[in-house]
mmCIF file with all atom_site columns, C-alpha atoms in Angstrom:
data_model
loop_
_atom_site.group_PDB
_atom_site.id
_atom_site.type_symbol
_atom_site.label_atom_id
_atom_site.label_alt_id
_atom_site.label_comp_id
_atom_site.label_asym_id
_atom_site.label_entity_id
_atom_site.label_seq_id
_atom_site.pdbx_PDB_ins_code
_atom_site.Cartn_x
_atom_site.Cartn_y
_atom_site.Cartn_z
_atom_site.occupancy
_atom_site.B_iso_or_equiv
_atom_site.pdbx_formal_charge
_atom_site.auth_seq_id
_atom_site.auth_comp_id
_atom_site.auth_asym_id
_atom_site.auth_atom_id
_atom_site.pdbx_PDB_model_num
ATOM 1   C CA . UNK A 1 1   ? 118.287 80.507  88.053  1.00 0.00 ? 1   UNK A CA 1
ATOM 2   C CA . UNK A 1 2   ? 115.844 83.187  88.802  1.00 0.00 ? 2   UNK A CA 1
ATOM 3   C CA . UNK A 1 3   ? 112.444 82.712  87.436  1.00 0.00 ? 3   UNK A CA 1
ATOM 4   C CA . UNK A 1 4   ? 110.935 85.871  86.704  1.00 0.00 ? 4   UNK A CA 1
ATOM 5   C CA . UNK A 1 5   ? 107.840 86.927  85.670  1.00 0.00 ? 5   UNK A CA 1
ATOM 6   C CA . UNK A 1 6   ? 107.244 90.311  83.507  1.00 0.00 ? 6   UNK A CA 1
ATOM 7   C CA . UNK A 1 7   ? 103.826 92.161  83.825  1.00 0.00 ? 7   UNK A CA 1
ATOM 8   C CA . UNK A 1 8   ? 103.896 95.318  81.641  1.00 0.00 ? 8   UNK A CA 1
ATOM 9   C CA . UNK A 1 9   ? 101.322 96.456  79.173  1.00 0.00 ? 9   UNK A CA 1
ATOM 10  C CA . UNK A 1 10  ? 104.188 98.788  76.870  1.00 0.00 ? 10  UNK A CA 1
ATOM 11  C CA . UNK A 1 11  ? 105.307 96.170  74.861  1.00 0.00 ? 11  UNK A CA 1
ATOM 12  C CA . UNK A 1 12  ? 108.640 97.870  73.719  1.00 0.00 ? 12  UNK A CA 1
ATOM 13  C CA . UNK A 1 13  ? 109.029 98.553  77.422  1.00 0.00 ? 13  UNK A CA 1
ATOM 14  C CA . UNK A 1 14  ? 108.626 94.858  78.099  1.00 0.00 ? 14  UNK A CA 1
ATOM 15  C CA . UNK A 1 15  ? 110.660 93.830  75.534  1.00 0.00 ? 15  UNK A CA 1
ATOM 16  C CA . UNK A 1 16  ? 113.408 95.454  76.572  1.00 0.00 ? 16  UNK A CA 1
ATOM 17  C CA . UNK A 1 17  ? 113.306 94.161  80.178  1.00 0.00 ? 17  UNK A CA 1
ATOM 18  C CA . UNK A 1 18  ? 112.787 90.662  79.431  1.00 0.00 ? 18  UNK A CA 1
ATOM 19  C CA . UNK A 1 19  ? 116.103 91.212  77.209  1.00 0.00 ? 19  UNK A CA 1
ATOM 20  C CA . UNK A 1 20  ? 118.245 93.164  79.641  1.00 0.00 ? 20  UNK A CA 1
ATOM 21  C CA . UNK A 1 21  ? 117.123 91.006  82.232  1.00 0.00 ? 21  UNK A CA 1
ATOM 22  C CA . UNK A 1 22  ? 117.425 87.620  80.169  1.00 0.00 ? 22  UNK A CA 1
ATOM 23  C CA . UNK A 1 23  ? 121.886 88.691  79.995  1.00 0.00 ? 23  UNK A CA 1
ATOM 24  C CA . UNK A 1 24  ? 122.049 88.361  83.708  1.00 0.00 ? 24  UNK A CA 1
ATOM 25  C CA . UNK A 1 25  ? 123.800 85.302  84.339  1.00 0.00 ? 25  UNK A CA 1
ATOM 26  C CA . UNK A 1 26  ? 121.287 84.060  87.186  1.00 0.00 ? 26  UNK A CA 1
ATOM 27  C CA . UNK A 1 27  ? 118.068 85.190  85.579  1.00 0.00 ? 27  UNK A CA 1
ATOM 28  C CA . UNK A 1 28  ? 115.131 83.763  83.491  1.00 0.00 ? 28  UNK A CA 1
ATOM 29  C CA . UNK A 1 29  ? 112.411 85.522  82.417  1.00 0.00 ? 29  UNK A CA 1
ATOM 30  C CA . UNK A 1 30  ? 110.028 83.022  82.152  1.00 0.00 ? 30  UNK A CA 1
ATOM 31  C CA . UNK A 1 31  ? 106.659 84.492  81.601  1.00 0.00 ? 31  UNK A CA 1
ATOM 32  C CA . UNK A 1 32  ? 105.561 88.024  79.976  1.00 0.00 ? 32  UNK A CA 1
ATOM 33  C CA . UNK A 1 33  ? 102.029 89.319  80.328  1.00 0.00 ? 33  UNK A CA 1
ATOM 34  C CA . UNK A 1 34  ? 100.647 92.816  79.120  1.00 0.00 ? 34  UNK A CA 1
ATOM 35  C CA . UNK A 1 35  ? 97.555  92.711  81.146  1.00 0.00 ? 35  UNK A CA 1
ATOM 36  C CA . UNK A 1 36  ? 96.081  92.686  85.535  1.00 0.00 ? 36  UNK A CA 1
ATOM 37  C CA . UNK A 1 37  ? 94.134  90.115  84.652  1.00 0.00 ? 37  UNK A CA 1
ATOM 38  C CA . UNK A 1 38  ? 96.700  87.335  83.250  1.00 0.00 ? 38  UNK A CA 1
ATOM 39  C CA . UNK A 1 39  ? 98.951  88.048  86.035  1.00 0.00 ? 39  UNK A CA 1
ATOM 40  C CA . UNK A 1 40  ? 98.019  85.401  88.758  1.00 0.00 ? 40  UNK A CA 1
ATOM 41  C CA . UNK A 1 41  ? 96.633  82.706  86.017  1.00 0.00 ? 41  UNK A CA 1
ATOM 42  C CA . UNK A 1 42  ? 100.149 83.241  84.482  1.00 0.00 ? 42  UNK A CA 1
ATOM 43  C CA . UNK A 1 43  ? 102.315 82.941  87.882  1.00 0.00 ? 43  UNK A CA 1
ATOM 44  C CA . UNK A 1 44  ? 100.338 79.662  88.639  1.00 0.00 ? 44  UNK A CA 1
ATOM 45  C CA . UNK A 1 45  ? 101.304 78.211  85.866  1.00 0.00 ? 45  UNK A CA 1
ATOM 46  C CA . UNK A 1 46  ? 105.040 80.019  85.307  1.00 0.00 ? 46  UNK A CA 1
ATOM 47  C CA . UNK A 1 47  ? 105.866 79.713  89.479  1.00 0.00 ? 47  UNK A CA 1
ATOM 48  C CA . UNK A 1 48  ? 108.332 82.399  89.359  1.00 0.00 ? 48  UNK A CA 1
ATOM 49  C CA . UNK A 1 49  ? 110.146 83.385  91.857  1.00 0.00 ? 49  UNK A CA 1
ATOM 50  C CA . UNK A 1 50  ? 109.994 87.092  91.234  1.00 0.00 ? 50  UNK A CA 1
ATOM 51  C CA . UNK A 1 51  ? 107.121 89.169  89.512  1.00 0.00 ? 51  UNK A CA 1
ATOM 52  C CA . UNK A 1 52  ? 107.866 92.195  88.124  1.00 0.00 ? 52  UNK A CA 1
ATOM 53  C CA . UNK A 1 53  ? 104.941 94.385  87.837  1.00 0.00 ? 53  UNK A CA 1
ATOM 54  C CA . UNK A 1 54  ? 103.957 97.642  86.401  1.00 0.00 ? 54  UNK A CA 1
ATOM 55  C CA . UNK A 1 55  ? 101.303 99.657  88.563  1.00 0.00 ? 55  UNK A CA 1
ATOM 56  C CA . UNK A 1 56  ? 98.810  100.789 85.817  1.00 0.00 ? 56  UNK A CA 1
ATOM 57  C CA . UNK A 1 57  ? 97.603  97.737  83.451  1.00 0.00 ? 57  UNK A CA 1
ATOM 58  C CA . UNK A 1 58  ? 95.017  97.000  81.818  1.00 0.00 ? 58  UNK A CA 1
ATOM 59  C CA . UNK A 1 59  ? 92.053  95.057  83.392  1.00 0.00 ? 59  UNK A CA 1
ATOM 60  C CA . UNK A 1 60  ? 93.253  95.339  86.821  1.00 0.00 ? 60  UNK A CA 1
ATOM 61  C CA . UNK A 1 61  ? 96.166  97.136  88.626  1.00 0.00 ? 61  UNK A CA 1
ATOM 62  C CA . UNK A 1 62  ? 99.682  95.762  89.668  1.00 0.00 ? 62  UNK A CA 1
ATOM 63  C CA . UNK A 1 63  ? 98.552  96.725  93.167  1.00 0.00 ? 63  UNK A CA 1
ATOM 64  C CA . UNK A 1 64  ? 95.155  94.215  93.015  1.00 0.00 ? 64  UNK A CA 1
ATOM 65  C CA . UNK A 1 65  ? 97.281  91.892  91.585  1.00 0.00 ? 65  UNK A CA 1
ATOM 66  C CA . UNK A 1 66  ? 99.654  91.841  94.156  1.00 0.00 ? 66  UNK A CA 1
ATOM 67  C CA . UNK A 1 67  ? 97.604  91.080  96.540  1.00 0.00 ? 67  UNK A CA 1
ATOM 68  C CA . UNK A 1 68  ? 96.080  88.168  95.305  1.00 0.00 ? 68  UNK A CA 1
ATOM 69  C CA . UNK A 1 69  ? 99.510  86.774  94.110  1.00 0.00 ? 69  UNK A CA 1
ATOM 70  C CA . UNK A 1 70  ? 100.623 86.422  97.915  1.00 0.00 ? 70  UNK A CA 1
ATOM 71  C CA . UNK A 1 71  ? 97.453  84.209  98.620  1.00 0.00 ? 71  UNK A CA 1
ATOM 72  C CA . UNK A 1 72  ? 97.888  82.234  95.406  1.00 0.00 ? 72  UNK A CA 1
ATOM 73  C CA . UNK A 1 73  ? 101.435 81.833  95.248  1.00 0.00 ? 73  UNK A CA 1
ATOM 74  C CA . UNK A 1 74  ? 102.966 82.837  98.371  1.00 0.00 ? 74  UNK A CA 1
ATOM 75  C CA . UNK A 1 75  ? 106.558 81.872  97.802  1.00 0.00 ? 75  UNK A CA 1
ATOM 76  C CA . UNK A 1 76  ? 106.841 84.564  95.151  1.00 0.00 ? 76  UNK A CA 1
ATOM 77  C CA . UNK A 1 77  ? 108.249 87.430  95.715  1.00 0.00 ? 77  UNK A CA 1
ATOM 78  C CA . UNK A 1 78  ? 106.609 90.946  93.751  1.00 0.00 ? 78  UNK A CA 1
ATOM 79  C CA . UNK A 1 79  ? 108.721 93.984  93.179  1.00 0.00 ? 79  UNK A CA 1
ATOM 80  C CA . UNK A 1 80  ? 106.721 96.868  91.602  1.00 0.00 ? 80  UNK A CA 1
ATOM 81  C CA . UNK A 1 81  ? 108.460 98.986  88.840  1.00 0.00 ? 81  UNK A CA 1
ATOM 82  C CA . UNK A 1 82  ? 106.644 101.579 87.575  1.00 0.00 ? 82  UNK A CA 1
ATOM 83  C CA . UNK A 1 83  ? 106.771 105.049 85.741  1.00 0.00 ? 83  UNK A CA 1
ATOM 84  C CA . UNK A 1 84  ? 104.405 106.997 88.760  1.00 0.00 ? 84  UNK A CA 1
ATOM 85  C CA . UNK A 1 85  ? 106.660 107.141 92.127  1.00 0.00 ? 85  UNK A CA 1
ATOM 86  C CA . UNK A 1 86  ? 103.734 108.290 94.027  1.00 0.00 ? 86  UNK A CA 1
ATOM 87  C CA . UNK A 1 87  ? 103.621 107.851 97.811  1.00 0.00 ? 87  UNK A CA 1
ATOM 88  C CA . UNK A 1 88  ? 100.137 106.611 97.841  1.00 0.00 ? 88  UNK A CA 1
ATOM 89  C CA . UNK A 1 89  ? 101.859 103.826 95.690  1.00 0.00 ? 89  UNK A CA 1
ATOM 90  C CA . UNK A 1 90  ? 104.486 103.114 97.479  1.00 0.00 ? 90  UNK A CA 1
ATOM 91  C CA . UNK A 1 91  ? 101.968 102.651 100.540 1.00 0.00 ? 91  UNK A CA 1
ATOM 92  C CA . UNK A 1 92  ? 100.017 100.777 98.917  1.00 0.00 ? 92  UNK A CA 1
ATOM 93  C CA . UNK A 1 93  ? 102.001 98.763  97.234  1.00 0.00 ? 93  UNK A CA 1
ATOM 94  C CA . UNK A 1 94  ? 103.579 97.805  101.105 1.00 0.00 ? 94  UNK A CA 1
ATOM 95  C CA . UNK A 1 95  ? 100.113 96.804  102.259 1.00 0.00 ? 95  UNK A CA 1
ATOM 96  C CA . UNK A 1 96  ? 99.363  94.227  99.716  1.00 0.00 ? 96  UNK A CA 1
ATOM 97  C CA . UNK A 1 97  ? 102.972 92.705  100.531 1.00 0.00 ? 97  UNK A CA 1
ATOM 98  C CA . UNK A 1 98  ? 104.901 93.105  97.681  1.00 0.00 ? 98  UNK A CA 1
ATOM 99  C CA . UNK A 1 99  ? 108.711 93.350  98.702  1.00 0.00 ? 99  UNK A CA 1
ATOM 100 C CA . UNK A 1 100 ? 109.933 96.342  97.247  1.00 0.00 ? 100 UNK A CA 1
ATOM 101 C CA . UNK A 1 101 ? 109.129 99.731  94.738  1.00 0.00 ? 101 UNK A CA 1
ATOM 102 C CA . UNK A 1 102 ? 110.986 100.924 91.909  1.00 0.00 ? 102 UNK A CA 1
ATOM 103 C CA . UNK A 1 103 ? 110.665 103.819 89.436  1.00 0.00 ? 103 UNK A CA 1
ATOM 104 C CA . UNK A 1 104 ? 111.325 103.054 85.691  1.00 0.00 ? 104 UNK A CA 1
ATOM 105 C CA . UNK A 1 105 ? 114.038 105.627 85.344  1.00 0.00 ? 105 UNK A CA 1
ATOM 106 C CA . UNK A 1 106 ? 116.640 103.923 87.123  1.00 0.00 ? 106 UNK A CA 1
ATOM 107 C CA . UNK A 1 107 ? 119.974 101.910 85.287  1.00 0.00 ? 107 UNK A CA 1
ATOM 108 C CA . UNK A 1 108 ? 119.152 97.637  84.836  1.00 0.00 ? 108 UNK A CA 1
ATOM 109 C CA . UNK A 1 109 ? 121.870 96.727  87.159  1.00 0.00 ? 109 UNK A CA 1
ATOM 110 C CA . UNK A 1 110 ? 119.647 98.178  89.779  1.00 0.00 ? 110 UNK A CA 1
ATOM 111 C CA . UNK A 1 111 ? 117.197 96.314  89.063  1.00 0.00 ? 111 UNK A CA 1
ATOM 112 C CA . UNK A 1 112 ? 118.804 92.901  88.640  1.00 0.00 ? 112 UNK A CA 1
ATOM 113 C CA . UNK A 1 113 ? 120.156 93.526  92.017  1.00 0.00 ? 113 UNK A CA 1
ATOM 114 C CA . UNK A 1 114 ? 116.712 94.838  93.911  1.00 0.00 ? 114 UNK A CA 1
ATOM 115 C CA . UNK A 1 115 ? 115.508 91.438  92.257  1.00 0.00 ? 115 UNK A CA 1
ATOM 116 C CA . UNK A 1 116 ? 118.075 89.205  93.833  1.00 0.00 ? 116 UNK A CA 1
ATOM 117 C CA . UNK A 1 117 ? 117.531 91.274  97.199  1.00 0.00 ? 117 UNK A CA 1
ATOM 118 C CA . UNK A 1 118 ? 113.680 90.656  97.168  1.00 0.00 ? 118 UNK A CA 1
ATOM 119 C CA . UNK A 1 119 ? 114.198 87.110  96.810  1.00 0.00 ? 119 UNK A CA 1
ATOM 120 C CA . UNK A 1 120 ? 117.119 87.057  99.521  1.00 0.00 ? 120 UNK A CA 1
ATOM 121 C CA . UNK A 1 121 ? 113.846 88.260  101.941 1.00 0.00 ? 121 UNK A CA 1
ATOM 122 C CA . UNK A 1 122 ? 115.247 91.985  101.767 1.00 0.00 ? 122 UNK A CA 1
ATOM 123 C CA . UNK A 1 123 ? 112.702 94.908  101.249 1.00 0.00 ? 123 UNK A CA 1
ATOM 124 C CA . UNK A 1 124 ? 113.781 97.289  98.449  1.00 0.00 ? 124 UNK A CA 1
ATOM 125 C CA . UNK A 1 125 ? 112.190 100.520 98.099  1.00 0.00 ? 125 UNK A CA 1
ATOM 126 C CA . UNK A 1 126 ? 113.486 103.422 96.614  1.00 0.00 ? 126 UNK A CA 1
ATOM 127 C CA . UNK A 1 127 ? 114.922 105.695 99.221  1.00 0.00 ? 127 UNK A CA 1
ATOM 128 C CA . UNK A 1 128 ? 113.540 109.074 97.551  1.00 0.00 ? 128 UNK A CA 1
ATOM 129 C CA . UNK A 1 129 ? 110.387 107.847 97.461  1.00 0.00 ? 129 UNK A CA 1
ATOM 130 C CA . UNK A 1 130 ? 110.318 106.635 100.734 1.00 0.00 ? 130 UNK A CA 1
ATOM 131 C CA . UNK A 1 131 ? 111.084 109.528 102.409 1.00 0.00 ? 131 UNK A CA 1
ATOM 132 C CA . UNK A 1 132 ? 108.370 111.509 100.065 1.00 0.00 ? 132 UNK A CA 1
ATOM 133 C CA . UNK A 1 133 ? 105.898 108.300 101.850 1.00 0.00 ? 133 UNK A CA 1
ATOM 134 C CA . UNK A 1 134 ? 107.106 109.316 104.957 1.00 0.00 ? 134 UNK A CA 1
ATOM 135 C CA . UNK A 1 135 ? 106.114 112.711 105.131 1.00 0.00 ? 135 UNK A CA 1
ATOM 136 C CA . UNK A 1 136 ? 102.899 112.709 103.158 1.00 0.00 ? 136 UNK A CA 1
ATOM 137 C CA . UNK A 1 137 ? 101.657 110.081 105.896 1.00 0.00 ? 137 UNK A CA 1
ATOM 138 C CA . UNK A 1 138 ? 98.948  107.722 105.181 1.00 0.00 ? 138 UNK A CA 1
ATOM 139 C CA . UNK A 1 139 ? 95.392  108.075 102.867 1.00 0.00 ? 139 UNK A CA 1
ATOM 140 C CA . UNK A 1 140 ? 92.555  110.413 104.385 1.00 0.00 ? 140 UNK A CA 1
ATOM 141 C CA . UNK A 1 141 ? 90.406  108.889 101.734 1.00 0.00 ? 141 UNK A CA 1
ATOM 142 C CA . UNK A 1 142 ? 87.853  105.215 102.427 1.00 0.00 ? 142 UNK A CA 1
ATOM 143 C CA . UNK A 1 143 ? 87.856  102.237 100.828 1.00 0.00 ? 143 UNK A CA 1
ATOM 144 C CA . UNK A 1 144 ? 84.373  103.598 99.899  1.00 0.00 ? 144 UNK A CA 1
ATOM 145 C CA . UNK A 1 145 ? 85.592  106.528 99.268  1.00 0.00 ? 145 UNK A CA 1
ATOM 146 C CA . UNK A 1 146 ? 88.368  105.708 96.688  1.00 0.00 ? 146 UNK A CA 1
ATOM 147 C CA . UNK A 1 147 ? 85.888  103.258 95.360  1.00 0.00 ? 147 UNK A CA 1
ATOM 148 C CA . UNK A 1 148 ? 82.983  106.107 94.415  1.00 0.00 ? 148 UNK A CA 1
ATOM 149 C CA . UNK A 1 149 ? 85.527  108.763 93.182  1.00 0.00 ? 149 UNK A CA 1
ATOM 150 C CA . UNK A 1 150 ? 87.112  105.650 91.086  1.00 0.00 ? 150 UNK A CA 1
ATOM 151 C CA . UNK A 1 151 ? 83.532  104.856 89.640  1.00 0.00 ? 151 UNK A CA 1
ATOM 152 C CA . UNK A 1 152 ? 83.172  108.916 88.987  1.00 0.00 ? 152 UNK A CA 1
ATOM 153 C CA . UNK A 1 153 ? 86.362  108.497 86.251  1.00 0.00 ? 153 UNK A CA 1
ATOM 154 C CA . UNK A 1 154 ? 84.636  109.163 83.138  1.00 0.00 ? 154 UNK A CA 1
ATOM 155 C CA . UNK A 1 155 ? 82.218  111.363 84.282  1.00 0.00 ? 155 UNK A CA 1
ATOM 156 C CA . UNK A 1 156 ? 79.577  108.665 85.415  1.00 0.00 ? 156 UNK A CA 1
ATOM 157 C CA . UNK A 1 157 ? 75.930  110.644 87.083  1.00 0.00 ? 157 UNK A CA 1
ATOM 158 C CA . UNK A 1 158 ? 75.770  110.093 90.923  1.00 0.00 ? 158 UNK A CA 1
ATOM 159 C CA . UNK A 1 159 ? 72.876  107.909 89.804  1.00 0.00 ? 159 UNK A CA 1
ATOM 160 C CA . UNK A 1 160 ? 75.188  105.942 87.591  1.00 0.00 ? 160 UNK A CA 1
ATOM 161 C CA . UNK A 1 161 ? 77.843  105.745 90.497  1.00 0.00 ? 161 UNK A CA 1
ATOM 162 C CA . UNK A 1 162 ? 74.999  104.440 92.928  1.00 0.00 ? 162 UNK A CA 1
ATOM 163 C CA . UNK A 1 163 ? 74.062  101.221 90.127  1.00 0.00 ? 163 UNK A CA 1
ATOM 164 C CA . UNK A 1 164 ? 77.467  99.980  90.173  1.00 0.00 ? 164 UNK A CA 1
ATOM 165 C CA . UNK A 1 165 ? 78.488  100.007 93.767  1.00 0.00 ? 165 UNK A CA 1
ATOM 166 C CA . UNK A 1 166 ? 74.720  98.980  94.593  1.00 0.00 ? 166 UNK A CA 1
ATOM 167 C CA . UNK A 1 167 ? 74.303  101.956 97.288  1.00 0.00 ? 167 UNK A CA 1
ATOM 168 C CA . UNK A 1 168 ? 71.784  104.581 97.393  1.00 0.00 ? 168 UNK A CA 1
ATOM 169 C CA . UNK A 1 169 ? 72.447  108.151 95.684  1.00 0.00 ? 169 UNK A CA 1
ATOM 170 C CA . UNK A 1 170 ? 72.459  109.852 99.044  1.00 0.00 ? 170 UNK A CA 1
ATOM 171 C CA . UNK A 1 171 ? 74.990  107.626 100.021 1.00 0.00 ? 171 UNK A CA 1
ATOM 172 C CA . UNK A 1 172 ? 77.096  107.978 97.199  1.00 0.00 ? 172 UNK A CA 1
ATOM 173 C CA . UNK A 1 173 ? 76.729  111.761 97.261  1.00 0.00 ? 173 UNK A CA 1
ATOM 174 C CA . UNK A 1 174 ? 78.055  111.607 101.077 1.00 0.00 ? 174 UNK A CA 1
ATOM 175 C CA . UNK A 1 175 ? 80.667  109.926 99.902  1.00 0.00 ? 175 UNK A CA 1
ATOM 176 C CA . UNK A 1 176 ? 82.103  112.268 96.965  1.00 0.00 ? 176 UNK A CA 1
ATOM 177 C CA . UNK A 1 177 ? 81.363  115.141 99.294  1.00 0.00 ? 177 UNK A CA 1
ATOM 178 C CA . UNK A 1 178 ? 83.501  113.645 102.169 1.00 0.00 ? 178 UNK A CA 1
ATOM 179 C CA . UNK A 1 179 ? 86.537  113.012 99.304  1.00 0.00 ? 179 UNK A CA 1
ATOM 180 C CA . UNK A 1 180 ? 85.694  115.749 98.245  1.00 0.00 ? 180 UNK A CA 1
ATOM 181 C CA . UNK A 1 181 ? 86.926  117.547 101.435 1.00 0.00 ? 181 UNK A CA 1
ATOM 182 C CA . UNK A 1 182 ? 89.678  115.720 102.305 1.00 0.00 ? 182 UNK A CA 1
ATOM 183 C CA . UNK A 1 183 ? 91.225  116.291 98.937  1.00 0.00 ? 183 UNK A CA 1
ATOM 184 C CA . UNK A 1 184 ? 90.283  119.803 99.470  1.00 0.00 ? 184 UNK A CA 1
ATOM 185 C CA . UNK A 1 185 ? 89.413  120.207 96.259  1.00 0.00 ? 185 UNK A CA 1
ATOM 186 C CA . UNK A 1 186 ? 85.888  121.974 94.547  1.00 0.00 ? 186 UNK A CA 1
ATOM 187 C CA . UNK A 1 187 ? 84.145  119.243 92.629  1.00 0.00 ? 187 UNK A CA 1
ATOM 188 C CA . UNK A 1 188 ? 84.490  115.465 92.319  1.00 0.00 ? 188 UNK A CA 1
ATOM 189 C CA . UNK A 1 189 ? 86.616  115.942 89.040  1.00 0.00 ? 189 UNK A CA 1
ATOM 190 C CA . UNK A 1 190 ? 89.073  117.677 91.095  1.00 0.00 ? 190 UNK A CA 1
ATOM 191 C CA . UNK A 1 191 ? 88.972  115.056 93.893  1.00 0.00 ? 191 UNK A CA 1
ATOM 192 C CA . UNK A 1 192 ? 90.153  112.386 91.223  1.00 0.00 ? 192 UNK A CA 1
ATOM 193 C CA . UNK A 1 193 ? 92.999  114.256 90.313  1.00 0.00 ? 193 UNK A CA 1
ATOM 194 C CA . UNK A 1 194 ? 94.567  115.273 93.199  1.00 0.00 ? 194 UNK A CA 1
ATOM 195 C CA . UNK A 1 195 ? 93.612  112.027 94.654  1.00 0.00 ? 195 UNK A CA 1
ATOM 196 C CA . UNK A 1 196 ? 95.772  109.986 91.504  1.00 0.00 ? 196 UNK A CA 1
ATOM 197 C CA . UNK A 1 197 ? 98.308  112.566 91.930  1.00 0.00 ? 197 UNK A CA 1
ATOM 198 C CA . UNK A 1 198 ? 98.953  111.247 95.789  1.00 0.00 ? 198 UNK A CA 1
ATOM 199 C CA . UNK A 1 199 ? 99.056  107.482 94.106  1.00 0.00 ? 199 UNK A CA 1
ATOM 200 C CA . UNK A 1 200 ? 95.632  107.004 96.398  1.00 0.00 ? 200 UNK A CA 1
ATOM 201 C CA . UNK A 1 201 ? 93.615  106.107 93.300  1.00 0.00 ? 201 UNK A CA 1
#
């Protein structure tokens, strides 16, 4: 049997999954988790052999998550499923290893199947999406970068920004300006959006 692990924070959504998935012949779900955080806690003690995980959670993104899931448990596989086919996503999603990148709207039996493909060692990646990846090209945008335009979500002062990332307010400002530019946008509001809207946020 498959052992797979659930993390989505809709829990109709999840519900669903866990019973569509549950009727396949070869699968398990054996763990469900609506939040980031519980993800890795939850594989360690689950040891699936497939996570299943939603970009946008609670606490911490599928993305993080991913990441630390192939240091912690390295012999499972993660296939992101998620409602936002952005190609930032789908880029980033590649770098922190997971195996393949679905969007939500597609039928169950292609997702049973991208699940026993991951854990054949097969990438699976939608194909529309991947070409979209392909010809928006990589992030213009910094670590530092995507980290002070992420601390400028709910409107935080530059001064406010500067506390939490422990940097000074000039530095900061450089920062926002230089997103700000890349995005080509006006003002650091507009830099969040159109930077989310790529999937670099």
């Amino acid at each position: 049997m498959i052992r797979v692990l659930l993390a989505e924070d809709q829990g109709m959504m999840r519900g669903a999954l866990a019973l569509l998935l549950g009727m396949e012949r070869d699968m398990e779900v054996v763990a469900q988790v609506s939040t980031g955080d519980a993800i890795v806690p939850t594989a360690l003690t689950a040891r699936p052999d497939v996570a299943l995980l939603d970009i946008e959670l609670p606490g911490r993104s599928g993305l993080d998550a991913a990441t630390e899931l192939r240091e912690e448990v390295p012999d499972c596989r993660v296939l992101i499923l998620t409602t936002f086919g952005r190609p930032g996503y789908l880029r980033r999603a590649m770098e922190a290893g997971a195996a393949g990148f679905l969007v939500k709207d597609g039928p169950v039996e292609e997702l049973a199947e991208a699940i026993r493909r991951v854990l054949g060692g097969e990438t699976v990646v939608d194909p529309v999406l991947a070409a979209a990846a392909l010809s928006a090209g990589p992030s213009p945008l910094t670590a530092r970068e995507r980290d002070a335009l992420n601390a400028s979500v709910d409107g935080a002062t530059v001064a406010d920004i500067a506390a939490k990332l422990n940097l000074s307010e000039s530095t900061v400002r450089n920062y926002l300006s230089s997103a700000i530019g890349k995005t080509r946008t006006r003002n650091r509001m507009e830099a969040v959006r159109a930077a989310r809207q790529q999937g670099w946020l």
